[in-house]
Structures are given as structure tokens and as C-alpha cells.
Coordinates of C-alpha atoms in Angstrom, one line a residue:
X1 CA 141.2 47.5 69.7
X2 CA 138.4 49.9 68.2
X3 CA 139.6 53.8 67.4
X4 CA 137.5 55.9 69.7
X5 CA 134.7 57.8 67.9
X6 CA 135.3 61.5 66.9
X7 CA 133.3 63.3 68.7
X8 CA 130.5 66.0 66.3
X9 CA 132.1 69.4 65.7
X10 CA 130.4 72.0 67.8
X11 CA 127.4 73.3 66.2
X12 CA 127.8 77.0 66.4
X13 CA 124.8 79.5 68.2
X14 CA 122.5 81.0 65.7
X15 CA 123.2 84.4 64.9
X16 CA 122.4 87.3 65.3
X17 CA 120.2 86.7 68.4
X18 CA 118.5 89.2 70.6
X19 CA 116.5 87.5 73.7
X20 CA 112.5 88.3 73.9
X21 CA 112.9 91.4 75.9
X22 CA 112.0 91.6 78.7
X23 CA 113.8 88.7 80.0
X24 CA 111.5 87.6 82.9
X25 CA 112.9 86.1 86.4
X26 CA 110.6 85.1 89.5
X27 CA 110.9 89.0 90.4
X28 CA 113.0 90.8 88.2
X29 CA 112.7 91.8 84.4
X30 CA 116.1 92.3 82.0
X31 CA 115.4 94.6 79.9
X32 CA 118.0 97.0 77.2
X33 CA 119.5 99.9 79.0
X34 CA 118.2 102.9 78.3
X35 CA 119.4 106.9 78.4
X36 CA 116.3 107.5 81.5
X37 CA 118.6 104.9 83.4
X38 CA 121.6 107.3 83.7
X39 CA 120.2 108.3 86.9
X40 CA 120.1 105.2 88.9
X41 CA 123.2 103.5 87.2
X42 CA 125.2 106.6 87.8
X43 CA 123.9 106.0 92.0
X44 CA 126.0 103.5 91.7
X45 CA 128.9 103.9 89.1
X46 CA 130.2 107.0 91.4
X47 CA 130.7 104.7 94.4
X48 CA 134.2 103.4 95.3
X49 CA 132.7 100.4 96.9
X50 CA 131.3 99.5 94.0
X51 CA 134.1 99.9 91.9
X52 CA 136.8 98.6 94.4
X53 CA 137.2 95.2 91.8
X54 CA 136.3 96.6 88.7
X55 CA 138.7 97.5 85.7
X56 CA 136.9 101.1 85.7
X57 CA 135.2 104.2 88.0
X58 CA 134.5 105.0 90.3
X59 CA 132.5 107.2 87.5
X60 CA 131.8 111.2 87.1
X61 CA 128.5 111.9 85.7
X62 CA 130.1 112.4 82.2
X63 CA 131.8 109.1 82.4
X64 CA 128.2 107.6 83.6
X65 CA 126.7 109.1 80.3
X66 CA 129.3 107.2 77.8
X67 CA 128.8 104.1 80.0
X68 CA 125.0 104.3 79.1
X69 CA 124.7 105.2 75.8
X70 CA 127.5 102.0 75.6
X71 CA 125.4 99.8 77.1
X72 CA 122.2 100.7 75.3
X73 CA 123.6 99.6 71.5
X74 CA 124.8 96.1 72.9
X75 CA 121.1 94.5 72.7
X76 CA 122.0 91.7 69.6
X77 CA 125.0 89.1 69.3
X78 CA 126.2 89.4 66.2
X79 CA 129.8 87.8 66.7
X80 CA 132.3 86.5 69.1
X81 CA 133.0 89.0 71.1
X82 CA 129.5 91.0 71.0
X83 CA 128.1 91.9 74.3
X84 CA 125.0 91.9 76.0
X85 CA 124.4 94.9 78.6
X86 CA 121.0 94.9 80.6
X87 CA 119.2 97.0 83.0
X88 CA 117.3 94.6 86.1
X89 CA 114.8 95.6 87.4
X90 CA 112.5 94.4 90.6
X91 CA 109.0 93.7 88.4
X92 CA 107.2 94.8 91.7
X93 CA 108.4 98.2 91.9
X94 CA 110.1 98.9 88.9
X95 CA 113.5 99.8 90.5
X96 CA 116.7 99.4 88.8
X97 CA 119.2 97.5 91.0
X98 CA 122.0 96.9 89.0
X99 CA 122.9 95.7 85.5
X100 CA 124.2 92.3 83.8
X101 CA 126.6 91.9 80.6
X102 CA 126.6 88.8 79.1
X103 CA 130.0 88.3 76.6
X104 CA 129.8 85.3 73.8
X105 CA 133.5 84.7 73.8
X106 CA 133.8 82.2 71.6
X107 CA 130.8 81.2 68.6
X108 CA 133.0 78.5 67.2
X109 CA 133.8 76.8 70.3
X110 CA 130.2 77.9 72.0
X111 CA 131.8 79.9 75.0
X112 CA 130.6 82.5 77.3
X113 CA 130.9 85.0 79.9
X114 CA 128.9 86.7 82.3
X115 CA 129.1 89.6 84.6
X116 CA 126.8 91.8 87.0
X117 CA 127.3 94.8 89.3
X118 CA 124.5 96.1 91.5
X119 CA 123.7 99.0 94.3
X120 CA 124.8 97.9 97.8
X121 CA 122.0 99.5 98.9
X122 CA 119.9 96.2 97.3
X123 CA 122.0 93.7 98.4
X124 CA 121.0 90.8 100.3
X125 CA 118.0 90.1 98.3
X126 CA 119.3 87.9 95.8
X127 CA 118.9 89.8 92.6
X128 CA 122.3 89.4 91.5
X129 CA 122.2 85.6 91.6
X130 CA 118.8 85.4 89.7
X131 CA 119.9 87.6 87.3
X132 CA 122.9 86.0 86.8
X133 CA 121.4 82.4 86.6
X134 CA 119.1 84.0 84.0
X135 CA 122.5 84.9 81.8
X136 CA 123.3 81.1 82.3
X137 CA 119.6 79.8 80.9
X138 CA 120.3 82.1 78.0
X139 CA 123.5 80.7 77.2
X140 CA 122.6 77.1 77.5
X141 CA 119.5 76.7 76.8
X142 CA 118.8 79.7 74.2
X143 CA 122.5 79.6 72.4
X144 CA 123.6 76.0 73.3
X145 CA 126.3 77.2 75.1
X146 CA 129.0 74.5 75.9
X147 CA 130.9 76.1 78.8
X148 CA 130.2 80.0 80.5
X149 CA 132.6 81.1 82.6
X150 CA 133.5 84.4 85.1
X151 CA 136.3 86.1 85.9
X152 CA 136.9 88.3 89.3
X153 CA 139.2 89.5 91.9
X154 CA 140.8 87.2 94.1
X155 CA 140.1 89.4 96.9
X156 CA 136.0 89.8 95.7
X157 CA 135.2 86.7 98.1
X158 CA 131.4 88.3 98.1
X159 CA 131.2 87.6 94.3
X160 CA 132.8 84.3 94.4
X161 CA 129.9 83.5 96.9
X162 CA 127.6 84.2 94.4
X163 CA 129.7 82.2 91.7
X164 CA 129.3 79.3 94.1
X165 CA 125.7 79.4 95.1
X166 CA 124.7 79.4 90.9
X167 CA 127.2 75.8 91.0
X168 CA 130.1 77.5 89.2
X169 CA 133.5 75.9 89.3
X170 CA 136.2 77.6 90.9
X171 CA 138.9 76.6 87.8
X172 CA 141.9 78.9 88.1
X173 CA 143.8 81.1 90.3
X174 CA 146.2 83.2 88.6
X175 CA 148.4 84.9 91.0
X176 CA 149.0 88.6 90.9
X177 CA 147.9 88.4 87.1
X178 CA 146.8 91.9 87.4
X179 CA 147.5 95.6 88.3
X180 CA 144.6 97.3 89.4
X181 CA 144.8 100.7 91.8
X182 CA 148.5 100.3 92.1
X183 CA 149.0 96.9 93.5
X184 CA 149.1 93.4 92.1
X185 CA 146.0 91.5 92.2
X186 CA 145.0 88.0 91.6
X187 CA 142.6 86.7 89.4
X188 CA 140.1 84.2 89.9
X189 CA 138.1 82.0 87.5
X190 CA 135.1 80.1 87.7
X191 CA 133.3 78.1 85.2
X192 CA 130.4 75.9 84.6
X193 CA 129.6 73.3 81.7
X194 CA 126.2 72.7 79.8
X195 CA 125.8 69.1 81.1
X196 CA 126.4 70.7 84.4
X197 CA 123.8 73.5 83.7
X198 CA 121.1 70.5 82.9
X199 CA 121.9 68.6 86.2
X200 CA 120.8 71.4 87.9
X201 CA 117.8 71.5 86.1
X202 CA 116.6 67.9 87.6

């Protein structure tokens, strides 16, 4: 009986990296925060239905202010654990309509994260999912990404939605594996792999 063939070791993304900015969607550019955006990121940091899931906010304008002078150094991957933070915008108008962190977990073992949170008042549109789906062509196809995953609240059944419809994997459900606004909350995990990634692509 022949021994199974070792499989090539991973071959790590090249860093640093810093996309062509702007990244450029059907309708929407991603683009580096900036300090001008405090305005329209702060319209949404302050609102509880916006933060109802998150680990943070809702946000004062002073916490809104750290939040985007944050998010306006992480531009450039440098190591795991460096974060992406960008700004979306609708091309046609030039409105910002949320913003997207993408998180390289892992260099050695070519893993990654993605995140998004938007204004309600531009839901229904689809922005967050092409957004998002251009956070997954990044990380396959620009960093040769082997696996990207998300992580949300297991009550956050609009965001698993959107999980679903860009052919993410619902992977794990970790029961009350969280305290958030003084309850127990569950976690929910959802994943997709780079030869999944390029069957979509067919």
C-alpha cells in the first residue's frame, strides 16, 4: 500500500500588502477612512440598533473620533493580526453607507476574517453583501487566502442572511459563549474555503 503524499506547506500571503485603493465594486468604491468621515460614521455609531450585536457603542461623538482616527492607520497588512478598516461608498453619489474591516488571522495558515456594519437607513440595497464579497476576492484571489471566516450573534439572523447569500458555511454554534449587555449570548460562525470561493467564480 502506497503512503499518501504530503501535501505542500502553505505558502504564506505576501507582505506587507495594501490593495489599489479605491477598491472598485459594480457600485460602490472602498476606500481608507478618513477624519472628514467622522460625520457620517458617527450617524451611525450613536445608534443602538446598530450596535445591538456589536462588542462596542452605541458611540458619543468622542468615542466616534477614536473610532476614526483607528480606522484610518489600518490601510497595510503587515502581520497576522493586522486589520483592514474601509469607508464604502455608493460611486454614484458619493455617500458613505457603512464600513468593512477585513482581519488576516492567520499568515502561516492563510486565514481570514471579515466584518461590515452599515446605516439602516441604506439597507436593502445590497451594499453590505457586495462589499463584503469584495473582502472575500481580496482574500482569495489577492492574498491566496485558504479559508475566511465570520463570526456574529446568534440572535443577528439579518447578518447570517447575508453570510448565506455570499455561500458562507454556517460551521459552529457556540452556545452562550458570550456576555454582551448583561445576558449570555451565543455565537455563530460561518466560513468559506478558497476552492469554494473559485466554484462560485464558474
Amino acid at each position: 500500500m502506497s503512503t499518501p503524499a504530503t501535501p505542500p506547506a502553505p505558502t504564506p500571503p505576501p507582505l506587507p500588502y495594501s490593495p489599489a485603493y479605491p477598491i472598485r465594486t459594480a457600485r460602490l468604491d472602498l476606500r481608507p477612512v478618513t477624519a472628514d468621515d467622522f460625520p457620517a460614521i458617527h450617524a451611525y455609531q450613536r445608534l443602538p440598533e446598530v450596535c445591538r450585536y456589536l462588542y462596542w457603542g452605541p458611540l458619543d461623538e468622542a468615542g466616534s473620533r477614536t473610532s476614526v482616527a483607528t480606522k484610518s492607520t489600518r490601510t497595510t497588512l503587515r502581520a497576522s493580526g493586522d486589520v483592514l478598516q474601509l469607508a464604502v461608498l455608493v460611486r454614484g453619489t458619493g455617500t458613505l453607507v457603512g464600513d468593512v474591516t477585513f482581519v488576516l488571522t492567520s499568515q502561516a495558515h492563510r486565514q481570514g476574517g471579515i466584518g461590515y456594519v452599515f446605516h439602516p437607513d441604506h439597507s436593502g440595497h445590497g451594499y453590505a453583501t457586495e462589499a463584503s464579497r469584495a473582502l472575500l476576492k481580496l482574500g482569495f484571489e489577492e492574498l491566496g487566502l485558504h479559508r475566511i471566516q465570520a463570526e456574529l450573534d446568534g440572535r443577528n439572523t439579518a447578518s447570517a442572511r447575508l453570510l448565506e447569500r455570499l455561500g458562507m458555511r454556517r460551521e459552529g454554534h457556540l452556545r452562550e459563549n458570550e456576555f454582551l449587555d448583561g445576558e449570555w449570548t451565543d455565537e455563530v460562525i460561518y466560513a468559506l474555503l478558497a476552492r469554494e470561493w473559485r466554484a462560485q467564480q464558474q
